[in-house]
Coordinates of C-alpha atoms in Angstrom, one line a residue:
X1 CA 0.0 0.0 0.0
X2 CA 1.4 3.5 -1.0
X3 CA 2.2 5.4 2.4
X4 CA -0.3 8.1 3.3
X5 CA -1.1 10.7 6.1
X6 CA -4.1 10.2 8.3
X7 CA -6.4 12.4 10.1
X8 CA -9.7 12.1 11.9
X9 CA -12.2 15.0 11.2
X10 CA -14.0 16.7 14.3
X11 CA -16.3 18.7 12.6
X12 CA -18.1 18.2 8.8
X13 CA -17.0 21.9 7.4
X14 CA -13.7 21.3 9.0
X15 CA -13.4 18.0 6.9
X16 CA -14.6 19.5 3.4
X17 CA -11.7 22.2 3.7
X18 CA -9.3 20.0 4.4
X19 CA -10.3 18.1 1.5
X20 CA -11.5 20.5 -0.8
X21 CA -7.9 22.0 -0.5
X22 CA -5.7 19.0 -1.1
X23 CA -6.4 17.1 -4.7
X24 CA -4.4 14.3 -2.7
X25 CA -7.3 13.6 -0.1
X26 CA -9.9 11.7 0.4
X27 CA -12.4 10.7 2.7
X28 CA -12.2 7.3 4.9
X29 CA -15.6 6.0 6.1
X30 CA -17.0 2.3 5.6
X31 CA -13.9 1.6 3.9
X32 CA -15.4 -1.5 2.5
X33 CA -14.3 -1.1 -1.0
X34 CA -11.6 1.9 -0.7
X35 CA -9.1 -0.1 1.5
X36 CA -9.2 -3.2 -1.0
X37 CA -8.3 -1.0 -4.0
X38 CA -6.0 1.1 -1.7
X39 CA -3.9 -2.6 -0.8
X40 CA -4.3 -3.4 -4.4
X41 CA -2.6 -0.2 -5.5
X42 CA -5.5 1.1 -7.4
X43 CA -6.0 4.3 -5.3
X44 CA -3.3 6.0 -3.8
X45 CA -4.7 8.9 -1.3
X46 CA -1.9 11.2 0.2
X47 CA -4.3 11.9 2.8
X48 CA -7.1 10.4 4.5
X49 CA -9.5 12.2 6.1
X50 CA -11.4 9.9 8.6
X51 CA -14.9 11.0 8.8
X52 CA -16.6 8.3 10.9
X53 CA -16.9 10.2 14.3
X54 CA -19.0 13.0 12.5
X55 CA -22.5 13.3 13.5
X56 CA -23.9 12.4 9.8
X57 CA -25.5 8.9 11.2
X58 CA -28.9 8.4 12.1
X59 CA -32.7 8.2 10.2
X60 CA -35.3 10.6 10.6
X61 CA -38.7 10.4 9.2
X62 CA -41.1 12.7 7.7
X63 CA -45.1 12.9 6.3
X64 CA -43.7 12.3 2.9
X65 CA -39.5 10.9 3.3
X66 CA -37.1 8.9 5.2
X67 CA -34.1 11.1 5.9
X68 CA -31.0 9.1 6.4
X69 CA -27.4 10.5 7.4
X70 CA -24.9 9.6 4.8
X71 CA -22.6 7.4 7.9
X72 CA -25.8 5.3 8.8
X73 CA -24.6 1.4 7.8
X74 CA -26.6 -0.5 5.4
X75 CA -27.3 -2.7 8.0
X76 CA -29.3 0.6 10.5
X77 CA -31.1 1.5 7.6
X78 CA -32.5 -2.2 6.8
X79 CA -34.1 -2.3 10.3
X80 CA -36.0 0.5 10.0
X81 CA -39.7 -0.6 10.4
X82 CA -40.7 2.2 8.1
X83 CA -38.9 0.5 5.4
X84 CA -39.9 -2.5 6.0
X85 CA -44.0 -0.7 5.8
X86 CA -43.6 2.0 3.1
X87 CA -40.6 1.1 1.2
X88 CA -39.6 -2.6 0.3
X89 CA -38.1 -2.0 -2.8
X90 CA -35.3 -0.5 -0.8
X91 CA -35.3 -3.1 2.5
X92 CA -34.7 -5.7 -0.5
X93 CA -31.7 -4.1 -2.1
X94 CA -30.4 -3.9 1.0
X95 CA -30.8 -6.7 2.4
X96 CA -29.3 -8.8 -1.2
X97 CA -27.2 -5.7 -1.5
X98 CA -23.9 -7.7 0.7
X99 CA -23.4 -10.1 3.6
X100 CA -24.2 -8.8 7.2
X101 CA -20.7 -8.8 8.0
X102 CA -20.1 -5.8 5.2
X103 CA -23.8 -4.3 6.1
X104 CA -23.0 -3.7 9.4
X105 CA -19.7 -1.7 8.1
X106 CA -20.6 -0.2 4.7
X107 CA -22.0 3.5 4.8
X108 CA -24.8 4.3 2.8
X109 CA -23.1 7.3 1.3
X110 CA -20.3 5.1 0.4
X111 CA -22.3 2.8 -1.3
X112 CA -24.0 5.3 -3.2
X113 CA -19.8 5.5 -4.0
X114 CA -18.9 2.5 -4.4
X115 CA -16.4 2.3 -7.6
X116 CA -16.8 -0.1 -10.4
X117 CA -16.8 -4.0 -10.2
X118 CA -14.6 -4.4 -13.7
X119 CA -11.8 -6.6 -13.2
X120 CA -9.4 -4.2 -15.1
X121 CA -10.4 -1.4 -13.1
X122 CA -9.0 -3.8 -10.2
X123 CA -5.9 -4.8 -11.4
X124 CA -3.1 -2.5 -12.0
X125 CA -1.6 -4.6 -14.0
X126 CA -3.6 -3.9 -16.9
X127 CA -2.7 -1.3 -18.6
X128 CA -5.7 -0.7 -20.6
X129 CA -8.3 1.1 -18.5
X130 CA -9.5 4.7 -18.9
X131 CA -11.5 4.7 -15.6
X132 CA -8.3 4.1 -13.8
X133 CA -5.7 5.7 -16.2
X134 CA -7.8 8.2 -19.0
X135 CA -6.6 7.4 -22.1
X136 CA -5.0 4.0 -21.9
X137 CA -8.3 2.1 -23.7
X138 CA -10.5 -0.3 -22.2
X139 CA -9.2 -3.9 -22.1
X140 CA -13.1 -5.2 -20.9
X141 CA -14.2 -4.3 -24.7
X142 CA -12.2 -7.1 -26.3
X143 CA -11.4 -8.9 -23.0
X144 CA -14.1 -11.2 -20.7
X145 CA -17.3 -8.9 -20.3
X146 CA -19.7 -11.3 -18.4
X147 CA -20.3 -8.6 -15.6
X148 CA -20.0 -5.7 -17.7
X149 CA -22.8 -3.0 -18.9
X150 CA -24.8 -2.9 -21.5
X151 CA -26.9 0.6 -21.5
X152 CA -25.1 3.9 -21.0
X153 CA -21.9 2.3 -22.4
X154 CA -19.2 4.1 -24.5
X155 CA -15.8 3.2 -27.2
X156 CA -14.4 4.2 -24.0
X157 CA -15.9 1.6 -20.8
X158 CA -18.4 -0.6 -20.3
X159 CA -18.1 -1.3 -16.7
X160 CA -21.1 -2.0 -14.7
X161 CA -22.4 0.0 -11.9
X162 CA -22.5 -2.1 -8.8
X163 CA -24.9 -0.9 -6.4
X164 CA -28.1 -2.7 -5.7
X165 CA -29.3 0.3 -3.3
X166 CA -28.5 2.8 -5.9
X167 CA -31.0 1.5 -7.8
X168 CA -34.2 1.8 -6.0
X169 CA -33.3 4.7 -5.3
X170 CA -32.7 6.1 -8.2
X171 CA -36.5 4.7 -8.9
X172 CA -38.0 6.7 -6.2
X173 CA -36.2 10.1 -6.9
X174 CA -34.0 10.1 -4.2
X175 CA -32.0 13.3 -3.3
X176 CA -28.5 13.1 -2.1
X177 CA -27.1 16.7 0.0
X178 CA -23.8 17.3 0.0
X179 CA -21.6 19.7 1.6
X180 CA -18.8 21.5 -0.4
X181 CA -16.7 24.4 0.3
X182 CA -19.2 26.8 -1.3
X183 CA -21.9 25.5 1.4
X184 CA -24.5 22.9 0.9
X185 CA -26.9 21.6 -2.2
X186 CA -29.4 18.8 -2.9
X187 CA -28.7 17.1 -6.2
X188 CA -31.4 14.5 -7.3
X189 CA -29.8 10.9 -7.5
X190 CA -31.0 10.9 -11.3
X191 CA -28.2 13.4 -12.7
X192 CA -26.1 12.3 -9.7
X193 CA -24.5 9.9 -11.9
X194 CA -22.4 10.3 -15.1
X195 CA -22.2 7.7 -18.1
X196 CA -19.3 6.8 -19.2
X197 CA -18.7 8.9 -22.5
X198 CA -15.2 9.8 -23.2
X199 CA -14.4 11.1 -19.6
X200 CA -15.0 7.3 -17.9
X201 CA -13.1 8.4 -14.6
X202 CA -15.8 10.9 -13.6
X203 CA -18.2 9.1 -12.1
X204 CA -20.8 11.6 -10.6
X205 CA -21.2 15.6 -10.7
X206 CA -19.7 15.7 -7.0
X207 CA -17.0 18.4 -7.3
X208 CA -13.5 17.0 -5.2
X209 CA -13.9 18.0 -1.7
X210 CA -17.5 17.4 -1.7
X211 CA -19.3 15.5 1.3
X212 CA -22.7 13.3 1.0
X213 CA -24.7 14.5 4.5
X214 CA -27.5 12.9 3.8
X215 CA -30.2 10.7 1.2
X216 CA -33.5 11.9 1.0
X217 CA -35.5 9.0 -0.3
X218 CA -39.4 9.6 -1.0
X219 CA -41.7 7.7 0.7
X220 CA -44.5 5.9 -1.8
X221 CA -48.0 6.5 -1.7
X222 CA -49.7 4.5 0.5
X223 CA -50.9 1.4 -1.0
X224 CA -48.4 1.2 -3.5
X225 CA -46.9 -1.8 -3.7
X226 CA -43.3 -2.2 -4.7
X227 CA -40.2 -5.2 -4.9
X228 CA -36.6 -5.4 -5.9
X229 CA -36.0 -8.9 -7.7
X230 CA -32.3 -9.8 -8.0
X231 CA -30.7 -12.0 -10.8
X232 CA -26.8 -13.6 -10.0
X233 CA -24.8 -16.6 -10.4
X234 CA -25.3 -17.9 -6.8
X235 CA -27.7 -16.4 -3.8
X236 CA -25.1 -15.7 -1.3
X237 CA -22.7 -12.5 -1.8
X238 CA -22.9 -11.7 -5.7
X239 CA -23.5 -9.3 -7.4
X240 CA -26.1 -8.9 -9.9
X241 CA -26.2 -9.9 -13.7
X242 CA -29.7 -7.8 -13.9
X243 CA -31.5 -6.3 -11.5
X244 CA -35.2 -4.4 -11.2
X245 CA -36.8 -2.0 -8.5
X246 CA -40.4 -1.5 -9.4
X247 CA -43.2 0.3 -7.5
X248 CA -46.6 0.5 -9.2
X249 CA -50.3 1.5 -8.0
X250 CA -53.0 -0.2 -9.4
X251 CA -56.5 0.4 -9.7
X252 CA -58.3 -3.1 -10.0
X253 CA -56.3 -4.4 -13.0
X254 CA -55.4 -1.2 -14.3
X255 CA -51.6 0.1 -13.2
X256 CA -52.0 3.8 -12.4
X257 CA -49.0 4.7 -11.9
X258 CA -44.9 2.8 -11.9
X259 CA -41.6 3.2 -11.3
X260 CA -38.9 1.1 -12.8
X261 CA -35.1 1.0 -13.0
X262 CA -32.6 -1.8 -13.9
X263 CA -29.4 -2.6 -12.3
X264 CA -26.7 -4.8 -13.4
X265 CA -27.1 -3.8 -17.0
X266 CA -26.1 0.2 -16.9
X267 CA -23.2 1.9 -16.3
X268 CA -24.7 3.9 -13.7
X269 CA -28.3 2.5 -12.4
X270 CA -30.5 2.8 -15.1
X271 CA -33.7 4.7 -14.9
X272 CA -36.3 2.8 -17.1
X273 CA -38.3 6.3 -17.9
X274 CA -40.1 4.9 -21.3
X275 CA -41.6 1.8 -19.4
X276 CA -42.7 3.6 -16.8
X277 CA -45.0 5.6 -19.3
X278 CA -46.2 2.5 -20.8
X279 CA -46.7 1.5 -17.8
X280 CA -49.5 4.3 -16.6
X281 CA -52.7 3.3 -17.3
X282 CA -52.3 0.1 -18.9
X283 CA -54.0 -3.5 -17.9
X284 CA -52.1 -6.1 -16.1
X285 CA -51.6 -8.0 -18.5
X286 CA -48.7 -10.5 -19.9
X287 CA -48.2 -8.9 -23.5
X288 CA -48.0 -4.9 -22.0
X289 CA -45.1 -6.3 -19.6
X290 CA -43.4 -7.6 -22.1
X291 CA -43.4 -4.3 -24.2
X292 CA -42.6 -2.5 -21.7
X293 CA -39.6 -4.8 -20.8
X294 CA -38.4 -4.5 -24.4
X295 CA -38.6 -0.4 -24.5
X296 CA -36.3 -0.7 -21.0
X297 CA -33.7 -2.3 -22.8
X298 CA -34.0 -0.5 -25.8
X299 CA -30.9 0.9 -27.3
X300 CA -28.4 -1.7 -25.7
X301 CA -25.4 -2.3 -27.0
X302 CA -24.4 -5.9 -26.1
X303 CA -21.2 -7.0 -26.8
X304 CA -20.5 -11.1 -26.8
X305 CA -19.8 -12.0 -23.5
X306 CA -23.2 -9.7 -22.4
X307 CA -25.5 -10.9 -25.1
X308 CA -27.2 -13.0 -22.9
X309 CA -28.1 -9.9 -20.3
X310 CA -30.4 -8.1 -23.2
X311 CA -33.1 -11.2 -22.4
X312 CA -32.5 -11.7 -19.2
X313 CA -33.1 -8.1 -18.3
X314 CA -36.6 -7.9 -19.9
X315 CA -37.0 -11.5 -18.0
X316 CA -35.9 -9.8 -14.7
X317 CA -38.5 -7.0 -15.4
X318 CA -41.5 -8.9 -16.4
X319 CA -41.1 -11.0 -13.2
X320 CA -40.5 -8.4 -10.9
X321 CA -44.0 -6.6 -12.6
X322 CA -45.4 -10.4 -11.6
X323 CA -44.9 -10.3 -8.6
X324 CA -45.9 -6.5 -7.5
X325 CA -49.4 -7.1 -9.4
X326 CA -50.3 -10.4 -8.8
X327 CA -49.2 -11.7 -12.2
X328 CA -51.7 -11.4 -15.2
X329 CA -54.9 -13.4 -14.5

């Protein structure tokens, strides 16, 4: 591991400046993921700026959201009976999201964070990868892609984004607040997230320096029913080959309103935004699932190793509209 400096943070404004100044730093939370690519020499902080005494940690509830601190474990936020009532989309992802030992240490801001699965991002040495080096090419393009994306992809990466909360979230219009050295702003987790493109090691719009506080995440209506469904080569600790979060309301057989994103298929969690208008007002029926499964996977670029994912996505979809609705009669 390259050597670094270490510091613990007593205050959150204290910790964006000492960040914000130094392109070096970065902040230490969870540490789940960062400490693995830190030993593995694929980040190499000069500074770590430990944030985990802060008093970002904690849920709070609202009429209309659950407000959670961005140092509250995956693990806090599972147990919360208001989840569990209003919001199982999101208990789900959780709860499939990583083994108990990892929930009970992995931050939800920092798996909001987490970098990308790719196993050439993860080894340094391959020289090929633009997320890790820009401008070096992407070995995953003519190399093993089983666990790579296919929506939001570019000549430049295809890696997947990993995160199974990310993704009902980014269903329900979740808002992450952040605190930078110009003060605070909400950004809304659906232009939190960059694709790809021809800059593949920006990941998000945060600006260096800048600290998620806190996730907003909308509560449903009541009465709306919702489910994550999770697709992977074994059930215990993997992560996904496609993924759904879908919320709908229905009014006898009639869907009134739905949400829908994909994971395991996007480079950052895919928001499905044409399904969920064929969605509204439409019957439960077998044939509208399927169309709307084929306009969420519309404009997929599948390369061979993730040919098989363009199917198995639309299957992941219609089963997860299944089981929220009852399943056509």
């Amino acid at each position: 591991m390259h050597p670094f400096e270490y510091e613990r943070a007593a205050a959150a404004d204290e910790a964006v400046m000492t960040v914000s100044r130094d392109r070096q730093a970065s902040y230490l939370a969870g540490g789940t993921t960062q400490l693995d690519l830190m030993k593995d020499g694929v980040l190499s902080p000069g500074r770590l700026v430990d944030i985990t005494r802060l008093p970002l940690r904690g849920i709070r509830h609202t009429a209309t959201s659950v407000h959670v601190g961005a140092l509250t474990t995956m693990e806090e936020l599972a147990a919360d009976p208001v989840l569990t009532e209003r919001l199982p989309v999101v208990r789900e992802a959780l709860l499939l999201g990583a083994s108990p030992q990892l929930r009970n240490m992995a931050t939800i801001g920092g798996n909001l964070l987490q970098r990308a699965r790719c196993r050439y991002f993860r080894d340094p040495a391959v020289a090929a990868c633009n997320k890790r080096d820009p401008g070096s090419g992407c070995a995953a393009i003519t190399g093993t892609q089983r666990m790579h994306a296919i929506l939001g992809t570019s000549a430049h990466c295809i890696a997947l984004h990993a995160s199974d909360l990310a993704v009902p979230l980014m269903a329900l219009d979740a808002v992450v607040r952040v605190l930078g050295a110009d003060g605070p702003r909400p950004i809304p987790l659906t232009r939190f997230y960059l694709p790809p493109g021809s800059t593949p090691d920006v990941e998000n719009i945060l600006t260096h320096g800048e600290l998620i506080t806190e996730i907003e995440i909308p509560l449903l209506p009541e009465g709306t029913r919702s489910h994550y469904l999770k697709v992977r080569d074994r059930v215990s600790y993997e992560f996904a080959l496609t993924s759904a979060a879908v919320a709908v309301r229905l009014d006898g057989d009639m869907i009134t309103e739905a949400r829908v994103a994909l994971g395991g298929v996007g480079t950052i969690p895919w928001r499905a935004w044409d399904t969920e208008t064929l969605l509204r007002c439409c019957r439960v029926d077998a044939e509208n699932f399927r169309t709307a499964a084929e306009a969420a996977v519309e404009g997929a670029v599948p390369l061979p190793g993730t040919a098989f994912k363009v199917e198995l996505a639309k299957r992941t979809l219609i089963r997860a509209l299944e089981t929220v609705t009852g399943g056509p009669p």
